[in-house]
PDB file of C-alpha atoms in Angstrom:
ATOM      1  CA  UNK A   1    -120.975  39.052 102.566  1.00  0.00           C
ATOM      2  CA  UNK A   2    -121.005  36.376 105.293  1.00  0.00           C
ATOM      3  CA  UNK A   3    -124.262  37.723 106.800  1.00  0.00           C
ATOM      4  CA  UNK A   4    -125.970  37.542 103.401  1.00  0.00           C
ATOM      5  CA  UNK A   5    -124.564  34.060 102.813  1.00  0.00           C
ATOM      6  CA  UNK A   6    -125.907  32.913 106.176  1.00  0.00           C
ATOM      7  CA  UNK A   7    -129.331  34.211 105.202  1.00  0.00           C
ATOM      8  CA  UNK A   8    -129.263  32.301 101.897  1.00  0.00           C
ATOM      9  CA  UNK A   9    -128.340  29.064 103.634  1.00  0.00           C
ATOM     10  CA  UNK A  10    -131.036  29.531 106.274  1.00  0.00           C
ATOM     11  CA  UNK A  11    -134.036  29.126 103.892  1.00  0.00           C
ATOM     12  CA  UNK A  12    -136.241  31.156 106.197  1.00  0.00           C
ATOM     13  CA  UNK A  13    -139.556  32.570 105.086  1.00  0.00           C
ATOM     14  CA  UNK A  14    -142.595  34.417 106.306  1.00  0.00           C
ATOM     15  CA  UNK A  15    -146.171  34.122 105.153  1.00  0.00           C
ATOM     16  CA  UNK A  16    -148.281  37.089 104.146  1.00  0.00           C
ATOM     17  CA  UNK A  17    -152.042  36.524 103.873  1.00  0.00           C
ATOM     18  CA  UNK A  18    -154.895  38.943 103.303  1.00  0.00           C
ATOM     19  CA  UNK A  19    -158.558  39.160 102.529  1.00  0.00           C
ATOM     20  CA  UNK A  20    -160.207  42.355 101.446  1.00  0.00           C
ATOM     21  CA  UNK A  21    -163.841  42.430 102.464  1.00  0.00           C
ATOM     22  CA  UNK A  22    -165.861  42.305 105.648  1.00  0.00           C
ATOM     23  CA  UNK A  23    -168.056  39.853 103.694  1.00  0.00           C
ATOM     24  CA  UNK A  24    -165.205  37.335 103.755  1.00  0.00           C
ATOM     25  CA  UNK A  25    -164.282  35.255 106.773  1.00  0.00           C
ATOM     26  CA  UNK A  26    -161.173  34.390 108.748  1.00  0.00           C
ATOM     27  CA  UNK A  27    -161.167  30.975 107.049  1.00  0.00           C
ATOM     28  CA  UNK A  28    -159.819  32.717 103.970  1.00  0.00           C
ATOM     29  CA  UNK A  29    -156.635  33.601 105.862  1.00  0.00           C
ATOM     30  CA  UNK A  30    -156.444  30.120 107.387  1.00  0.00           C
ATOM     31  CA  UNK A  31    -156.675  28.511 103.940  1.00  0.00           C
ATOM     32  CA  UNK A  32    -153.979  30.824 102.544  1.00  0.00           C
ATOM     33  CA  UNK A  33    -151.681  30.121 105.496  1.00  0.00           C
ATOM     34  CA  UNK A  34    -152.185  26.361 105.146  1.00  0.00           C
ATOM     35  CA  UNK A  35    -151.340  26.479 101.426  1.00  0.00           C
ATOM     36  CA  UNK A  36    -148.240  28.591 102.148  1.00  0.00           C
ATOM     37  CA  UNK A  37    -147.122  26.179 104.883  1.00  0.00           C
ATOM     38  CA  UNK A  38    -147.484  23.250 102.479  1.00  0.00           C
ATOM     39  CA  UNK A  39    -145.479  25.167  99.864  1.00  0.00           C
ATOM     40  CA  UNK A  40    -142.742  25.900 102.406  1.00  0.00           C
ATOM     41  CA  UNK A  41    -142.557  22.249 103.435  1.00  0.00           C
ATOM     42  CA  UNK A  42    -142.302  21.085  99.786  1.00  0.00           C
ATOM     43  CA  UNK A  43    -139.533  23.602  99.131  1.00  0.00           C
ATOM     44  CA  UNK A  44    -137.519  23.105 102.323  1.00  0.00           C
ATOM     45  CA  UNK A  45    -138.337  26.527 103.758  1.00  0.00           C
ATOM     46  CA  UNK A  46    -138.717  27.260 107.473  1.00  0.00           C
ATOM     47  CA  UNK A  47    -141.575  29.608 108.381  1.00  0.00           C
ATOM     48  CA  UNK A  48    -140.455  32.095 111.044  1.00  0.00           C
ATOM     49  CA  UNK A  49    -143.494  34.391 111.139  1.00  0.00           C
ATOM     50  CA  UNK A  50    -146.938  34.997 109.664  1.00  0.00           C
ATOM     51  CA  UNK A  51    -148.407  38.372 108.801  1.00  0.00           C
ATOM     52  CA  UNK A  52    -152.127  38.638 108.062  1.00  0.00           C
ATOM     53  CA  UNK A  53    -154.420  41.567 107.282  1.00  0.00           C
ATOM     54  CA  UNK A  54    -158.150  41.008 107.643  1.00  0.00           C
ATOM     55  CA  UNK A  55    -160.646  43.074 105.655  1.00  0.00           C
ATOM     56  CA  UNK A  56    -157.900  45.208 104.066  1.00  0.00           C
ATOM     57  CA  UNK A  57    -157.868  46.060 100.383  1.00  0.00           C
ATOM     58  CA  UNK A  58    -154.840  45.180  98.323  1.00  0.00           C
ATOM     59  CA  UNK A  59    -155.230  48.414  96.357  1.00  0.00           C
ATOM     60  CA  UNK A  60    -153.655  50.309  99.233  1.00  0.00           C
ATOM     61  CA  UNK A  61    -150.337  49.454 100.883  1.00  0.00           C
ATOM     62  CA  UNK A  62    -151.365  51.055 104.175  1.00  0.00           C
ATOM     63  CA  UNK A  63    -152.054  47.707 105.816  1.00  0.00           C
ATOM     64  CA  UNK A  64    -150.720  47.270 109.336  1.00  0.00           C
ATOM     65  CA  UNK A  65    -149.341  43.746 109.020  1.00  0.00           C
ATOM     66  CA  UNK A  66    -148.053  44.348 105.502  1.00  0.00           C
ATOM     67  CA  UNK A  67    -146.098  47.393 106.666  1.00  0.00           C
ATOM     68  CA  UNK A  68    -144.789  45.471 109.687  1.00  0.00           C
ATOM     69  CA  UNK A  69    -143.568  42.731 107.332  1.00  0.00           C
ATOM     70  CA  UNK A  70    -141.848  45.282 105.084  1.00  0.00           C
ATOM     71  CA  UNK A  71    -140.156  46.849 108.128  1.00  0.00           C
ATOM     72  CA  UNK A  72    -139.118  43.420 109.448  1.00  0.00           C
ATOM     73  CA  UNK A  73    -137.586  42.572 106.073  1.00  0.00           C
ATOM     74  CA  UNK A  74    -134.622  44.787 106.972  1.00  0.00           C
ATOM     75  CA  UNK A  75    -133.777  42.679 110.052  1.00  0.00           C
ATOM     76  CA  UNK A  76    -132.330  39.722 108.135  1.00  0.00           C
ATOM     77  CA  UNK A  77    -134.568  37.190 109.945  1.00  0.00           C
ATOM     78  CA  UNK A  78    -136.003  35.817 106.704  1.00  0.00           C
ATOM     79  CA  UNK A  79    -135.234  35.695 103.004  1.00  0.00           C
ATOM     80  CA  UNK A  80    -138.582  34.875 101.378  1.00  0.00           C
ATOM     81  CA  UNK A  81    -142.144  36.148 101.589  1.00  0.00           C
ATOM     82  CA  UNK A  82    -144.647  33.467 100.626  1.00  0.00           C
ATOM     83  CA  UNK A  83    -148.091  34.469  99.391  1.00  0.00           C
ATOM     84  CA  UNK A  84    -150.909  32.264  98.170  1.00  0.00           C
ATOM     85  CA  UNK A  85    -151.259  34.416  95.047  1.00  0.00           C
ATOM     86  CA  UNK A  86    -149.505  37.605  94.010  1.00  0.00           C
ATOM     87  CA  UNK A  87    -152.739  39.581  94.360  1.00  0.00           C
ATOM     88  CA  UNK A  88    -152.580  38.931  98.116  1.00  0.00           C
ATOM     89  CA  UNK A  89    -149.346  40.961  98.169  1.00  0.00           C
ATOM     90  CA  UNK A  90    -150.875  43.880  96.260  1.00  0.00           C
ATOM     91  CA  UNK A  91    -153.592  44.771  93.776  1.00  0.00           C
ATOM     92  CA  UNK A  92    -151.825  47.982  92.816  1.00  0.00           C
ATOM     93  CA  UNK A  93    -149.120  47.415  90.230  1.00  0.00           C
ATOM     94  CA  UNK A  94    -147.086  50.431  91.345  1.00  0.00           C
ATOM     95  CA  UNK A  95    -147.168  49.388  95.018  1.00  0.00           C
ATOM     96  CA  UNK A  96    -146.303  45.856  93.995  1.00  0.00           C
ATOM     97  CA  UNK A  97    -143.187  46.977  92.153  1.00  0.00           C
ATOM     98  CA  UNK A  98    -142.159  49.484  94.845  1.00  0.00           C
ATOM     99  CA  UNK A  99    -142.475  47.038  97.744  1.00  0.00           C
ATOM    100  CA  UNK A 100    -140.876  44.144  95.883  1.00  0.00           C
ATOM    101  CA  UNK A 101    -137.996  46.514  95.161  1.00  0.00           C
ATOM    102  CA  UNK A 102    -137.697  47.280  98.899  1.00  0.00           C
ATOM    103  CA  UNK A 103    -137.669  43.565  99.649  1.00  0.00           C
ATOM    104  CA  UNK A 104    -135.047  42.984  96.959  1.00  0.00           C
ATOM    105  CA  UNK A 105    -132.869  45.749  98.439  1.00  0.00           C
ATOM    106  CA  UNK A 106    -133.070  43.823 101.727  1.00  0.00           C
ATOM    107  CA  UNK A 107    -132.031  40.587  99.968  1.00  0.00           C
ATOM    108  CA  UNK A 108    -135.517  39.062  99.880  1.00  0.00           C
ATOM    109  CA  UNK A 109    -137.929  37.853  97.241  1.00  0.00           C
ATOM    110  CA  UNK A 110    -141.631  37.040  96.998  1.00  0.00           C
ATOM    111  CA  UNK A 111    -142.782  33.530  96.180  1.00  0.00           C
ATOM    112  CA  UNK A 112    -146.299  32.625  95.122  1.00  0.00           C
ATOM    113  CA  UNK A 113    -147.871  29.254  95.868  1.00  0.00           C
ATOM    114  CA  UNK A 114    -150.097  29.253  92.772  1.00  0.00           C
ATOM    115  CA  UNK A 115    -147.992  31.222  90.303  1.00  0.00           C
ATOM    116  CA  UNK A 116    -144.736  29.503  89.467  1.00  0.00           C
ATOM    117  CA  UNK A 117    -142.364  32.358  88.675  1.00  0.00           C
ATOM    118  CA  UNK A 118    -138.807  31.125  88.238  1.00  0.00           C
ATOM    119  CA  UNK A 119    -136.912  34.337  87.490  1.00  0.00           C
ATOM    120  CA  UNK A 120    -136.784  33.673  83.740  1.00  0.00           C
ATOM    121  CA  UNK A 121    -137.529  36.427  81.209  1.00  0.00           C
ATOM    122  CA  UNK A 122    -140.889  34.746  80.587  1.00  0.00           C
ATOM    123  CA  UNK A 123    -141.674  34.934  84.302  1.00  0.00           C
ATOM    124  CA  UNK A 124    -141.014  38.664  84.205  1.00  0.00           C
ATOM    125  CA  UNK A 125    -143.695  39.074  81.554  1.00  0.00           C
ATOM    126  CA  UNK A 126    -146.107  36.774  83.410  1.00  0.00           C
ATOM    127  CA  UNK A 127    -145.592  38.606  86.712  1.00  0.00           C
ATOM    128  CA  UNK A 128    -146.268  41.963  85.026  1.00  0.00           C
ATOM    129  CA  UNK A 129    -149.405  40.538  83.438  1.00  0.00           C
ATOM    130  CA  UNK A 130    -150.635  39.128  86.766  1.00  0.00           C
ATOM    131  CA  UNK A 131    -150.041  42.471  88.502  1.00  0.00           C
ATOM    132  CA  UNK A 132    -151.951  44.276  85.749  1.00  0.00           C
ATOM    133  CA  UNK A 133    -154.807  41.786  85.941  1.00  0.00           C
ATOM    134  CA  UNK A 134    -155.037  42.202  89.732  1.00  0.00           C
ATOM    135  CA  UNK A 135    -155.252  45.990  89.350  1.00  0.00           C
ATOM    136  CA  UNK A 136    -157.832  45.620  86.569  1.00  0.00           C
ATOM    137  CA  UNK A 137    -159.946  43.255  88.674  1.00  0.00           C
ATOM    138  CA  UNK A 138    -160.163  45.736  91.558  1.00  0.00           C
ATOM    139  CA  UNK A 139    -160.868  48.754  89.384  1.00  0.00           C
ATOM    140  CA  UNK A 140    -163.475  46.918  87.322  1.00  0.00           C
ATOM    141  CA  UNK A 141    -165.178  45.532  90.444  1.00  0.00           C
ATOM    142  CA  UNK A 142    -165.412  49.054  91.892  1.00  0.00           C
ATOM    143  CA  UNK A 143    -166.907  50.335  88.631  1.00  0.00           C
ATOM    144  CA  UNK A 144    -169.472  47.523  88.521  1.00  0.00           C
ATOM    145  CA  UNK A 145    -170.424  48.001  92.182  1.00  0.00           C
ATOM    146  CA  UNK A 146    -170.945  51.727  91.604  1.00  0.00           C
ATOM    147  CA  UNK A 147    -173.087  50.931  88.561  1.00  0.00           C
ATOM    148  CA  UNK A 148    -175.279  48.686  90.724  1.00  0.00           C
ATOM    149  CA  UNK A 149    -175.596  51.322  93.442  1.00  0.00           C
ATOM    150  CA  UNK A 150    -176.605  53.926  90.861  1.00  0.00           C
ATOM    151  CA  UNK A 151    -179.176  51.566  89.348  1.00  0.00           C
ATOM    152  CA  UNK A 152    -180.685  50.996  92.792  1.00  0.00           C
ATOM    153  CA  UNK A 153    -180.797  54.779  93.229  1.00  0.00           C
ATOM    154  CA  UNK A 154    -182.647  55.229  89.923  1.00  0.00           C
ATOM    155  CA  UNK A 155    -185.214  52.716  91.177  1.00  0.00           C
ATOM    156  CA  UNK A 156    -185.424  54.498  94.563  1.00  0.00           C
ATOM    157  CA  UNK A 157    -184.142  51.359  96.262  1.00  0.00           C
ATOM    158  CA  UNK A 158    -182.131  51.390  99.470  1.00  0.00           C
ATOM    159  CA  UNK A 159    -178.426  50.481  99.019  1.00  0.00           C
ATOM    160  CA  UNK A 160    -177.793  49.051 102.483  1.00  0.00           C
ATOM    161  CA  UNK A 161    -176.793  50.286 105.885  1.00  0.00           C
ATOM    162  CA  UNK A 162    -179.256  51.947 108.246  1.00  0.00           C
ATOM    163  CA  UNK A 163    -182.320  53.038 106.276  1.00  0.00           C
ATOM    164  CA  UNK A 164    -183.139  56.740 106.371  1.00  0.00           C
ATOM    165  CA  UNK A 165    -185.956  57.764 108.706  1.00  0.00           C
ATOM    166  CA  UNK A 166    -189.305  56.711 107.299  1.00  0.00           C
ATOM    167  CA  UNK A 167    -187.922  54.071 104.917  1.00  0.00           C
ATOM    168  CA  UNK A 168    -188.062  50.439 105.993  1.00  0.00           C
TER     169      UNK A 168
END
């Protein structure tokens, strides 16, 4: 009990940031980290580490820094994970629930800079809705991208990458 109490008093947190596409830039992570640092300062939290995955999709939990953060959550060094938005944590609703459950088992919780979830019953509904919307966004984007690739194929247009021999 005293170890858990010490953790609660410590107000320690880590930042998790992520961007998903090679088309995005490192500034995306820098902006997320800055917003999370401002949030921590406003809420009296001390940042002890930052985890960041570049060009890693949130639809898959197999992200190196994300997994390192989950593993580190068992050490007792921090009690909060701060994300800019919940979709930075995960865009898969099942992964989101499973990994938040692991964090909870380790005495931690996730805090979002932009989504004010206060633990109320209404926040539970909002969090579920946000997780569903994040999953929908990714699945719909994939469907729309595939539709565009197919349309280019119907028009005999090149879809990117190194053109096949004879096509330039």
